[in-house]
Amino acid sequence: MQRFNRQALGFFPTPFHALPNFSAALGAVDIYIKRDDLTGLAMGGNKTRKLEYLLAEAVSQGCDCIITAGAIQSNHCRQTAAAAALLSLPCHLLLGGHKPSKVNGNLLLDYLLGSTIHWQGENRKGEGIPDLVARLKQQGLTPYVVPYGGSNKVGALGYVNAMQELQQQLANTSISHIVFASSSGATHAGMMVGKSLVQQDYQIVGINIDKDENANKPFKQVIVDIANETAQQLDLAERFDLHDLDLRDDYIGQGYGVVGSAEQEAISLLAQSEGILLDPVYTGRAMAGLIHLVRSGQIPASAKVLFWHTGGNPALFAYADALT
Ligand SMILES: *Cc1c(COP(=O)(O)O)cnc(C)c1O
């Protein structure tokens, strides 16, 4: 890992602790939490870890502005805007939709962080990036494009590293499962590679939160490919295939960002038993998945489950209507 530049953007290690009241509410399983909602970069989240490696690369390549893309309430875009601000680099965000009459949640923070927003209508996955890159280059600039969700082999290093961080914190606690929200792939891929580095045998269970709309490559293959590229750049012999991947597609409901009763229950249960907030789009859905896996016995009563909180809380305010 030392070979790769890392730009400090957050506060690590993030806390790891037990959830006794929430565990009791669910029954027999022991549930723990890893608090990447508390990475500290402009309200935190999992993109902070990826951006530590991605923006280090941008700096080492001599880039003078940052581009990334996402949905209107993208946590990734908000953390990228914060990281760019910290490094005094102008940040361009390509956001899906149109400027709403009321600016709220992550979008409010994007403005406060000084990013330039390019509204993209139907496109929330960076379709307009090549055009913007060309325009900026014409102006003599050298843009660095952070991929969608910060997901490539560089971003994944953040979660390889996070697994080593977790290993230190686990000490004598043995866990059987890690459950978390997965949507652009590098969190999942980094965890797979990190798990092989720390030689643990817990099960890594990603809860898919978005429909698979990538015409070129199925999402599962995207994750496996990032994992293999990440292992390769670290000179690890380990290679992965689809059988090594556990990604659950059963909780997507009405699609990305559509809050249903399962998310509402998960958010309320954790908030009211532990005083910890989940977000409506990612962690609320992932926790709903965890609750279902426990109740249906797919995660056995003897399990010790780590829920990896990946952040997203600013979006709560933009989803007030769906949550009340
Ligand atoms: C981006 C994001 C995820 C998904 O992580 P990926 O690495 O993109 O799969 C999960 N939770 C939150 C809050 C996020 O912002």
PDB file of N, CA and C in Angstrom, residues 130-221:
ATOM      1  N   PRO A 130     -16.982  13.577 -21.358  1.00  0.00           N
ATOM      2  CA  PRO A 130     -16.027  13.814 -22.455  1.00  0.00           C
ATOM      3  C   PRO A 130     -16.145  15.219 -23.054  1.00  0.00           C
ATOM      4  N   ASP A 131     -17.363  15.722 -23.207  1.00  0.00           N
ATOM      5  CA  ASP A 131     -17.558  17.074 -23.744  1.00  0.00           C
ATOM      6  C   ASP A 131     -16.941  18.130 -22.837  1.00  0.00           C
ATOM      7  N   LEU A 132     -17.175  17.991 -21.535  1.00  0.00           N
ATOM      8  CA  LEU A 132     -16.648  18.980 -20.595  1.00  0.00           C
ATOM      9  C   LEU A 132     -15.119  18.919 -20.558  1.00  0.00           C
ATOM     10  N   VAL A 133     -14.565  17.712 -20.581  1.00  0.00           N
ATOM     11  CA  VAL A 133     -13.103  17.563 -20.601  1.00  0.00           C
ATOM     12  C   VAL A 133     -12.536  18.294 -21.815  1.00  0.00           C
ATOM     13  N   ALA A 134     -13.159  18.094 -22.965  1.00  0.00           N
ATOM     14  CA  ALA A 134     -12.671  18.735 -24.197  1.00  0.00           C
ATOM     15  C   ALA A 134     -12.719  20.253 -24.066  1.00  0.00           C
ATOM     16  N   ARG A 135     -13.822  20.765 -23.520  1.00  0.00           N
ATOM     17  CA  ARG A 135     -13.946  22.226 -23.377  1.00  0.00           C
ATOM     18  C   ARG A 135     -12.887  22.783 -22.438  1.00  0.00           C
ATOM     19  N   LEU A 136     -12.655  22.105 -21.307  1.00  0.00           N
ATOM     20  CA  LEU A 136     -11.673  22.601 -20.335  1.00  0.00           C
ATOM     21  C   LEU A 136     -10.262  22.538 -20.912  1.00  0.00           C
ATOM     22  N   LYS A 137      -9.993  21.482 -21.672  1.00  0.00           N
ATOM     23  CA  LYS A 137      -8.662  21.366 -22.296  1.00  0.00           C
ATOM     24  C   LYS A 137      -8.430  22.485 -23.294  1.00  0.00           C
ATOM     25  N   GLN A 138      -9.505  22.832 -24.012  1.00  0.00           N
ATOM     26  CA  GLN A 138      -9.396  23.959 -24.955  1.00  0.00           C
ATOM     27  C   GLN A 138      -9.014  25.250 -24.248  1.00  0.00           C
ATOM     28  N   GLN A 139      -9.458  25.345 -22.970  1.00  0.00           N
ATOM     29  CA  GLN A 139      -9.116  26.547 -22.187  1.00  0.00           C
ATOM     30  C   GLN A 139      -7.731  26.440 -21.571  1.00  0.00           C
ATOM     31  N   GLY A 140      -7.003  25.375 -21.907  1.00  0.00           N
ATOM     32  CA  GLY A 140      -5.643  25.210 -21.392  1.00  0.00           C
ATOM     33  C   GLY A 140      -5.566  24.534 -20.033  1.00  0.00           C
ATOM     34  N   LEU A 141      -6.680  23.963 -19.584  1.00  0.00           N
ATOM     35  CA  LEU A 141      -6.688  23.307 -18.267  1.00  0.00           C
ATOM     36  C   LEU A 141      -6.376  21.814 -18.389  1.00  0.00           C
ATOM     37  N   THR A 142      -6.008  21.218 -17.254  1.00  0.00           N
ATOM     38  CA  THR A 142      -5.711  19.785 -17.206  1.00  0.00           C
ATOM     39  C   THR A 142      -6.648  19.119 -16.204  1.00  0.00           C
ATOM     40  N   PRO A 143      -7.833  18.734 -16.649  1.00  0.00           N
ATOM     41  CA  PRO A 143      -8.792  18.167 -15.692  1.00  0.00           C
ATOM     42  C   PRO A 143      -8.459  16.738 -15.271  1.00  0.00           C
ATOM     43  N   TYR A 144      -8.842  16.409 -14.048  1.00  0.00           N
ATOM     44  CA  TYR A 144      -8.764  15.029 -13.557  1.00  0.00           C
ATOM     45  C   TYR A 144     -10.201  14.545 -13.384  1.00  0.00           C
ATOM     46  N   VAL A 145     -10.528  13.438 -14.042  1.00  0.00           N
ATOM     47  CA  VAL A 145     -11.879  12.898 -13.945  1.00  0.00           C
ATOM     48  C   VAL A 145     -11.919  11.822 -12.865  1.00  0.00           C
ATOM     49  N   VAL A 146     -12.703  12.085 -11.841  1.00  0.00           N
ATOM     50  CA  VAL A 146     -12.962  11.066 -10.821  1.00  0.00           C
ATOM     51  C   VAL A 146     -14.098  10.204 -11.359  1.00  0.00           C
ATOM     52  N   PRO A 147     -13.891   8.882 -11.490  1.00  0.00           N
ATOM     53  CA  PRO A 147     -14.925   8.067 -12.119  1.00  0.00           C
ATOM     54  C   PRO A 147     -16.216   8.036 -11.290  1.00  0.00           C
ATOM     55  N   TYR A 148     -17.298   7.624 -11.910  1.00  0.00           N
ATOM     56  CA  TYR A 148     -18.603   7.531 -11.250  1.00  0.00           C
ATOM     57  C   TYR A 148     -18.462   6.781  -9.913  1.00  0.00           C
ATOM     58  N   GLY A 149     -18.870   7.424  -8.844  1.00  0.00           N
ATOM     59  CA  GLY A 149     -18.780   6.795  -7.522  1.00  0.00           C
ATOM     60  C   GLY A 149     -17.352   6.615  -7.014  1.00  0.00           C
ATOM     61  N   GLY A 150     -16.380   7.184  -7.729  1.00  0.00           N
ATOM     62  CA  GLY A 150     -14.976   6.996  -7.327  1.00  0.00           C
ATOM     63  C   GLY A 150     -14.527   5.550  -7.486  1.00  0.00           C
ATOM     64  N   SER A 151     -15.224   4.828  -8.392  1.00  0.00           N
ATOM     65  CA  SER A 151     -14.979   3.386  -8.467  1.00  0.00           C
ATOM     66  C   SER A 151     -14.062   2.985  -9.612  1.00  0.00           C
ATOM     67  N   ASN A 152     -12.816   2.782  -9.265  1.00  0.00           N
ATOM     68  CA  ASN A 152     -11.842   2.111 -10.128  1.00  0.00           C
ATOM     69  C   ASN A 152     -10.786   1.520  -9.191  1.00  0.00           C
ATOM     70  N   LYS A 153      -9.709   1.028  -9.760  1.00  0.00           N
ATOM     71  CA  LYS A 153      -8.723   0.342  -8.912  1.00  0.00           C
ATOM     72  C   LYS A 153      -7.990   1.301  -7.973  1.00  0.00           C
ATOM     73  N   VAL A 154      -7.986   2.577  -8.297  1.00  0.00           N
ATOM     74  CA  VAL A 154      -7.347   3.547  -7.390  1.00  0.00           C
ATOM     75  C   VAL A 154      -8.262   3.831  -6.199  1.00  0.00           C
ATOM     76  N   GLY A 155      -9.523   4.128  -6.485  1.00  0.00           N
ATOM     77  CA  GLY A 155     -10.483   4.361  -5.401  1.00  0.00           C
ATOM     78  C   GLY A 155     -10.616   3.158  -4.487  1.00  0.00           C
ATOM     79  N   ALA A 156     -10.557   1.969  -5.079  1.00  0.00           N
ATOM     80  CA  ALA A 156     -10.727   0.739  -4.288  1.00  0.00           C
ATOM     81  C   ALA A 156      -9.658   0.586  -3.214  1.00  0.00           C
ATOM     82  N   LEU A 157      -8.493   1.216  -3.425  1.00  0.00           N
ATOM     83  CA  LEU A 157      -7.424   1.126  -2.418  1.00  0.00           C
ATOM     84  C   LEU A 157      -7.902   1.628  -1.061  1.00  0.00           C
ATOM     85  N   GLY A 158      -8.840   2.586  -1.081  1.00  0.00           N
ATOM     86  CA  GLY A 158      -9.375   3.118   0.173  1.00  0.00           C
ATOM     87  C   GLY A 158     -10.022   2.027   1.011  1.00  0.00           C
ATOM     88  N   TYR A 159     -10.673   1.080   0.346  1.00  0.00           N
ATOM     89  CA  TYR A 159     -11.324   0.001   1.102  1.00  0.00           C
ATOM     90  C   TYR A 159     -10.428  -1.212   1.349  1.00  0.00           C
ATOM     91  N   VAL A 160      -9.368  -1.343   0.583  1.00  0.00           N
ATOM     92  CA  VAL A 160      -8.349  -2.333   0.950  1.00  0.00           C
ATOM     93  C   VAL A 160      -7.768  -1.896   2.299  1.00  0.00           C
ATOM     94  N   ASN A 161      -7.418  -0.636   2.331  1.00  0.00           N
ATOM     95  CA  ASN A 161      -6.874  -0.043   3.542  1.00  0.00           C
ATOM     96  C   ASN A 161      -7.858  -0.102   4.715  1.00  0.00           C
ATOM     97  N   ALA A 162      -9.138   0.138   4.424  1.00  0.00           N
ATOM     98  CA  ALA A 162     -10.159   0.123   5.483  1.00  0.00           C
ATOM     99  C   ALA A 162     -10.265  -1.250   6.138  1.00  0.00           C
ATOM    100  N   MET A 163     -10.040  -2.308   5.359  1.00  0.00           N
ATOM    101  CA  MET A 163     -10.133  -3.658   5.932  1.00  0.00           C
ATOM    102  C   MET A 163      -8.972  -3.916   6.893  1.00  0.00           C
ATOM    103  N   GLN A 164      -7.824  -3.315   6.587  1.00  0.00           N
ATOM    104  CA  GLN A 164      -6.694  -3.431   7.512  1.00  0.00           C
ATOM    105  C   GLN A 164      -6.980  -2.628   8.789  1.00  0.00           C
ATOM    106  N   GLU A 165      -7.595  -1.477   8.601  1.00  0.00           N
ATOM    107  CA  GLU A 165      -8.003  -0.652   9.743  1.00  0.00           C
ATOM    108  C   GLU A 165      -8.979  -1.418  10.639  1.00  0.00           C
ATOM    109  N   LEU A 166      -9.972  -2.042  10.006  1.00  0.00           N
ATOM    110  CA  LEU A 166     -10.963  -2.817  10.767  1.00  0.00           C
ATOM    111  C   LEU A 166     -10.301  -3.955  11.533  1.00  0.00           C
ATOM    112  N   GLN A 167      -9.347  -4.612  10.884  1.00  0.00           N
ATOM    113  CA  GLN A 167      -8.696  -5.762  11.504  1.00  0.00           C
ATOM    114  C   GLN A 167      -8.066  -5.379  12.844  1.00  0.00           C
ATOM    115  N   GLN A 168      -7.445  -4.195  12.874  1.00  0.00           N
ATOM    116  CA  GLN A 168      -6.858  -3.696  14.129  1.00  0.00           C
ATOM    117  C   GLN A 168      -7.934  -3.520  15.191  1.00  0.00           C
ATOM    118  N   GLN A 169      -9.091  -3.015  14.776  1.00  0.00           N
ATOM    119  CA  GLN A 169     -10.143  -2.709  15.750  1.00  0.00           C
ATOM    120  C   GLN A 169     -10.845  -3.954  16.253  1.00  0.00           C
ATOM    121  N   LEU A 170     -10.899  -4.994  15.417  1.00  0.00           N
ATOM    122  CA  LEU A 170     -11.637  -6.199  15.806  1.00  0.00           C
ATOM    123  C   LEU A 170     -10.978  -6.879  16.999  1.00  0.00           C
ATOM    124  N   ALA A 171      -9.667  -6.830  17.045  1.00  0.00           N
ATOM    125  CA  ALA A 171      -8.928  -7.477  18.147  1.00  0.00           C
ATOM    126  C   ALA A 171      -9.519  -8.849  18.436  1.00  0.00           C
ATOM    127  N   ASN A 172     -10.226  -9.001  19.561  1.00  0.00           N
ATOM    128  CA  ASN A 172     -10.752 -10.324  19.908  1.00  0.00           C
ATOM    129  C   ASN A 172     -12.201 -10.540  19.484  1.00  0.00           C
ATOM    130  N   THR A 173     -12.788  -9.567  18.811  1.00  0.00           N
ATOM    131  CA  THR A 173     -14.154  -9.740  18.332  1.00  0.00           C
ATOM    132  C   THR A 173     -14.097 -10.496  17.009  1.00  0.00           C
ATOM    133  N   SER A 174     -14.801 -11.618  16.911  1.00  0.00           N
ATOM    134  CA  SER A 174     -14.815 -12.290  15.613  1.00  0.00           C
ATOM    135  C   SER A 174     -16.168 -12.045  14.970  1.00  0.00           C
ATOM    136  N   ILE A 175     -16.149 -11.640  13.719  1.00  0.00           N
ATOM    137  CA  ILE A 175     -17.412 -11.387  13.028  1.00  0.00           C
ATOM    138  C   ILE A 175     -17.585 -12.410  11.912  1.00  0.00           C
ATOM    139  N   SER A 176     -18.847 -12.685  11.572  1.00  0.00           N
ATOM    140  CA  SER A 176     -19.135 -13.689  10.542  1.00  0.00           C
ATOM    141  C   SER A 176     -19.592 -13.058   9.225  1.00  0.00           C
ATOM    142  N   HIS A 177     -20.144 -11.853   9.295  1.00  0.00           N
ATOM    143  CA  HIS A 177     -20.655 -11.200   8.090  1.00  0.00           C
ATOM    144  C   HIS A 177     -20.350  -9.705   8.134  1.00  0.00           C
ATOM    145  N   ILE A 178     -20.119  -9.123   6.946  1.00  0.00           N
ATOM    146  CA  ILE A 178     -20.098  -7.663   6.803  1.00  0.00           C
ATOM    147  C   ILE A 178     -21.195  -7.317   5.803  1.00  0.00           C
ATOM    148  N   VAL A 179     -22.103  -6.440   6.197  1.00  0.00           N
ATOM    149  CA  VAL A 179     -23.208  -6.048   5.314  1.00  0.00           C
ATOM    150  C   VAL A 179     -23.110  -4.548   5.054  1.00  0.00           C
ATOM    151  N   PHE A 180     -23.316  -4.150   3.798  1.00  0.00           N
ATOM    152  CA  PHE A 180     -23.164  -2.732   3.448  1.00  0.00           C
ATOM    153  C   PHE A 180     -23.865  -2.468   2.111  1.00  0.00           C
ATOM    154  N   ALA A 181     -24.011  -1.190   1.768  1.00  0.00           N
ATOM    155  CA  ALA A 181     -24.659  -0.775   0.514  1.00  0.00           C
ATOM    156  C   ALA A 181     -23.637  -0.728  -0.609  1.00  0.00           C
ATOM    157  N   SER A 182     -23.991  -1.331  -1.749  1.00  0.00           N
ATOM    158  CA  SER A 182     -23.080  -1.390  -2.887  1.00  0.00           C
ATOM    159  C   SER A 182     -23.758  -0.782  -4.110  1.00  0.00           C
ATOM    160  N   SER A 183     -23.039   0.102  -4.823  1.00  0.00           N
ATOM    161  CA  SER A 183     -23.702   0.651  -6.013  1.00  0.00           C
ATOM    162  C   SER A 183     -22.793   1.040  -7.162  1.00  0.00           C
ATOM    163  N   SER A 184     -21.539   1.384  -6.927  1.00  0.00           N
ATOM    164  CA  SER A 184     -20.686   1.596  -8.098  1.00  0.00           C
ATOM    165  C   SER A 184     -19.477   0.653  -8.068  1.00  0.00           C
ATOM    166  N   GLY A 185     -19.285  -0.047  -6.971  1.00  0.00           N
ATOM    167  CA  GLY A 185     -18.418  -1.225  -6.992  1.00  0.00           C
ATOM    168  C   GLY A 185     -17.111  -1.201  -6.238  1.00  0.00           C
ATOM    169  N   ALA A 186     -16.505  -0.027  -6.044  1.00  0.00           N
ATOM    170  CA  ALA A 186     -15.147  -0.056  -5.484  1.00  0.00           C
ATOM    171  C   ALA A 186     -15.116  -0.306  -3.981  1.00  0.00           C
ATOM    172  N   THR A 187     -16.200   0.017  -3.279  1.00  0.00           N
ATOM    173  CA  THR A 187     -16.231  -0.339  -1.863  1.00  0.00           C
ATOM    174  C   THR A 187     -16.200  -1.860  -1.739  1.00  0.00           C
ATOM    175  N   HIS A 188     -17.077  -2.500  -2.493  1.00  0.00           N
ATOM    176  CA  HIS A 188     -17.171  -3.961  -2.468  1.00  0.00           C
ATOM    177  C   HIS A 188     -15.853  -4.609  -2.932  1.00  0.00           C
ATOM    178  N   ALA A 189     -15.329  -4.122  -4.047  1.00  0.00           N
ATOM    179  CA  ALA A 189     -14.092  -4.690  -4.598  1.00  0.00           C
ATOM    180  C   ALA A 189     -12.930  -4.519  -3.623  1.00  0.00           C
ATOM    181  N   GLY A 190     -12.813  -3.328  -3.048  1.00  0.00           N
ATOM    182  CA  GLY A 190     -11.732  -3.076  -2.097  1.00  0.00           C
ATOM    183  C   GLY A 190     -11.847  -3.972  -0.871  1.00  0.00           C
ATOM    184  N   MET A 191     -13.081  -4.178  -0.402  1.00  0.00           N
ATOM    185  CA  MET A 191     -13.285  -5.070   0.747  1.00  0.00           C
ATOM    186  C   MET A 191     -12.861  -6.501   0.418  1.00  0.00           C
ATOM    187  N   MET A 192     -13.169  -6.956  -0.789  1.00  0.00           N
ATOM    188  CA  MET A 192     -12.793  -8.327  -1.171  1.00  0.00           C
ATOM    189  C   MET A 192     -11.270  -8.489  -1.159  1.00  0.00           C
ATOM    190  N   VAL A 193     -10.591  -7.512  -1.733  1.00  0.00           N
ATOM    191  CA  VAL A 193      -9.127  -7.593  -1.786  1.00  0.00           C
ATOM    192  C   VAL A 193      -8.544  -7.455  -0.381  1.00  0.00           C
ATOM    193  N   GLY A 194      -9.086  -6.516   0.391  1.00  0.00           N
ATOM    194  CA  GLY A 194      -8.601  -6.301   1.757  1.00  0.00           C
ATOM    195  C   GLY A 194      -8.805  -7.521   2.631  1.00  0.00           C
ATOM    196  N   LYS A 195      -9.936  -8.191   2.451  1.00  0.00           N
ATOM    197  CA  LYS A 195     -10.216  -9.404   3.230  1.00  0.00           C
ATOM    198  C   LYS A 195      -9.155 -10.474   2.954  1.00  0.00           C
ATOM    199  N   SER A 196      -8.751 -10.604   1.705  1.00  0.00           N
ATOM    200  CA  SER A 196      -7.730 -11.624   1.416  1.00  0.00           C
ATOM    201  C   SER A 196      -6.374 -11.214   2.005  1.00  0.00           C
ATOM    202  N   LEU A 197      -6.126  -9.912   2.065  1.00  0.00           N
ATOM    203  CA  LEU A 197      -4.871  -9.443   2.684  1.00  0.00           C
ATOM    204  C   LEU A 197      -4.829  -9.729   4.177  1.00  0.00           C
ATOM    205  N   VAL A 198      -5.955  -9.532   4.856  1.00  0.00           N
ATOM    206  CA  VAL A 198      -5.962  -9.737   6.311  1.00  0.00           C
ATOM    207  C   VAL A 198      -6.320 -11.179   6.674  1.00  0.00           C
ATOM    208  N   GLN A 199      -6.572 -11.983   5.656  1.00  0.00           N
ATOM    209  CA  GLN A 199      -6.774 -13.424   5.827  1.00  0.00           C
ATOM    210  C   GLN A 199      -7.879 -13.763   6.821  1.00  0.00           C
ATOM    211  N   GLN A 200      -9.041 -13.151   6.610  1.00  0.00           N
ATOM    212  CA  GLN A 200     -10.205 -13.454   7.446  1.00  0.00           C
ATOM    213  C   GLN A 200     -11.221 -14.234   6.619  1.00  0.00           C
ATOM    214  N   ASP A 201     -12.154 -14.899   7.316  1.00  0.00           N
ATOM    215  CA  ASP A 201     -13.118 -15.664   6.514  1.00  0.00           C
ATOM    216  C   ASP A 201     -14.558 -15.218   6.727  1.00  0.00           C
ATOM    217  N   TYR A 202     -14.762 -13.989   7.173  1.00  0.00           N
ATOM    218  CA  TYR A 202     -16.141 -13.498   7.233  1.00  0.00           C
ATOM    219  C   TYR A 202     -16.702 -13.344   5.818  1.00  0.00           C
ATOM    220  N   GLN A 203     -18.041 -13.334   5.777  1.00  0.00           N
ATOM    221  CA  GLN A 203     -18.730 -13.237   4.486  1.00  0.00           C
ATOM    222  C   GLN A 203     -19.023 -11.765   4.191  1.00  0.00           C
ATOM    223  N   ILE A 204     -18.637 -11.293   3.026  1.00  0.00           N
ATOM    224  CA  ILE A 204     -18.879  -9.902   2.649  1.00  0.00           C
ATOM    225  C   ILE A 204     -20.151  -9.852   1.806  1.00  0.00           C
ATOM    226  N   VAL A 205     -21.201  -9.252   2.363  1.00  0.00           N
ATOM    227  CA  VAL A 205     -22.517  -9.262   1.713  1.00  0.00           C
ATOM    228  C   VAL A 205     -22.888  -7.848   1.284  1.00  0.00           C
ATOM    229  N   GLY A 206     -22.817  -7.578  -0.014  1.00  0.00           N
ATOM    230  CA  GLY A 206     -23.225  -6.277  -0.534  1.00  0.00           C
ATOM    231  C   GLY A 206     -24.719  -6.263  -0.795  1.00  0.00           C
ATOM    232  N   ILE A 207     -25.366  -5.172  -0.402  1.00  0.00           N
ATOM    233  CA  ILE A 207     -26.779  -4.991  -0.747  1.00  0.00           C
ATOM    234  C   ILE A 207     -26.818  -4.018  -1.922  1.00  0.00           C
ATOM    235  N   ASN A 208     -27.265  -4.518  -3.052  1.00  0.00           N
ATOM    236  CA  ASN A 208     -27.321  -3.681  -4.249  1.00  0.00           C
ATOM    237  C   ASN A 208     -28.462  -2.674  -4.092  1.00  0.00           C
ATOM    238  N   ILE A 209     -28.156  -1.404  -4.321  1.00  0.00           N
ATOM    239  CA  ILE A 209     -29.205  -0.414  -4.093  1.00  0.00           C
ATOM    240  C   ILE A 209     -29.732   0.219  -5.387  1.00  0.00           C
ATOM    241  N   ASP A 210     -29.152  -0.176  -6.515  1.00  0.00           N
ATOM    242  CA  ASP A 210     -29.540   0.458  -7.788  1.00  0.00           C
ATOM    243  C   ASP A 210     -29.801  -0.621  -8.829  1.00  0.00           C
ATOM    244  N   LYS A 211     -30.690  -0.327  -9.769  1.00  0.00           N
ATOM    245  CA  LYS A 211     -30.931  -1.260 -10.877  1.00  0.00           C
ATOM    246  C   LYS A 211     -29.689  -1.353 -11.748  1.00  0.00           C
ATOM    247  N   ASP A 212     -29.512  -2.514 -12.346  1.00  0.00           N
ATOM    248  CA  ASP A 212     -28.347  -2.738 -13.207  1.00  0.00           C
ATOM    249  C   ASP A 212     -28.676  -2.240 -14.617  1.00  0.00           C
ATOM    250  N   GLU A 213     -28.206  -1.027 -14.917  1.00  0.00           N
ATOM    251  CA  GLU A 213     -28.580  -0.423 -16.201  1.00  0.00           C
ATOM    252  C   GLU A 213     -27.401  -0.286 -17.147  1.00  0.00           C
ATOM    253  N   ASN A 214     -26.251  -0.802 -16.739  1.00  0.00           N
ATOM    254  CA  ASN A 214     -25.065  -0.680 -17.573  1.00  0.00           C
ATOM    255  C   ASN A 214     -25.137  -1.695 -18.712  1.00  0.00           C
ATOM    256  N   ALA A 215     -25.328  -1.169 -19.903  1.00  0.00           N
ATOM    257  CA  ALA A 215     -25.539  -2.056 -21.051  1.00  0.00           C
ATOM    258  C   ALA A 215     -24.267  -2.839 -21.400  1.00  0.00           C
ATOM    259  N   ASN A 216     -23.108  -2.261 -21.060  1.00  0.00           N
ATOM    260  CA  ASN A 216     -21.853  -2.886 -21.485  1.00  0.00           C
ATOM    261  C   ASN A 216     -21.456  -4.067 -20.606  1.00  0.00           C
ATOM    262  N   LYS A 217     -21.686  -3.920 -19.305  1.00  0.00           N
ATOM    263  CA  LYS A 217     -21.157  -4.919 -18.388  1.00  0.00           C
ATOM    264  C   LYS A 217     -22.084  -5.056 -17.179  1.00  0.00           C
ATOM    265  N   PRO A 218     -22.471  -6.296 -16.816  1.00  0.00           N
ATOM    266  CA  PRO A 218     -23.300  -6.454 -15.606  1.00  0.00           C
ATOM    267  C   PRO A 218     -22.545  -5.944 -14.376  1.00  0.00           C
ATOM    268  N   PHE A 219     -23.293  -5.381 -13.406  1.00  0.00           N
ATOM    269  CA  PHE A 219     -22.658  -4.780 -12.227  1.00  0.00           C
ATOM    270  C   PHE A 219     -21.753  -5.772 -11.495  1.00  0.00           C
ATOM    271  N   LYS A 220     -22.196  -7.027 -11.406  1.00  0.00           N
ATOM    272  CA  LYS A 220     -21.369  -8.012 -10.688  1.00  0.00           C
ATOM    273  C   LYS A 220     -19.990  -8.158 -11.343  1.00  0.00           C
ATOM    274  N   GLN A 221     -19.984  -8.133 -12.676  1.00  0.00           N
ATOM    275  CA  GLN A 221     -18.714  -8.242 -13.388  1.00  0.00           C
ATOM    276  C   GLN A 221     -17.860  -6.997 -13.159  1.00  0.00           C
TER     277      GLN A 221
END
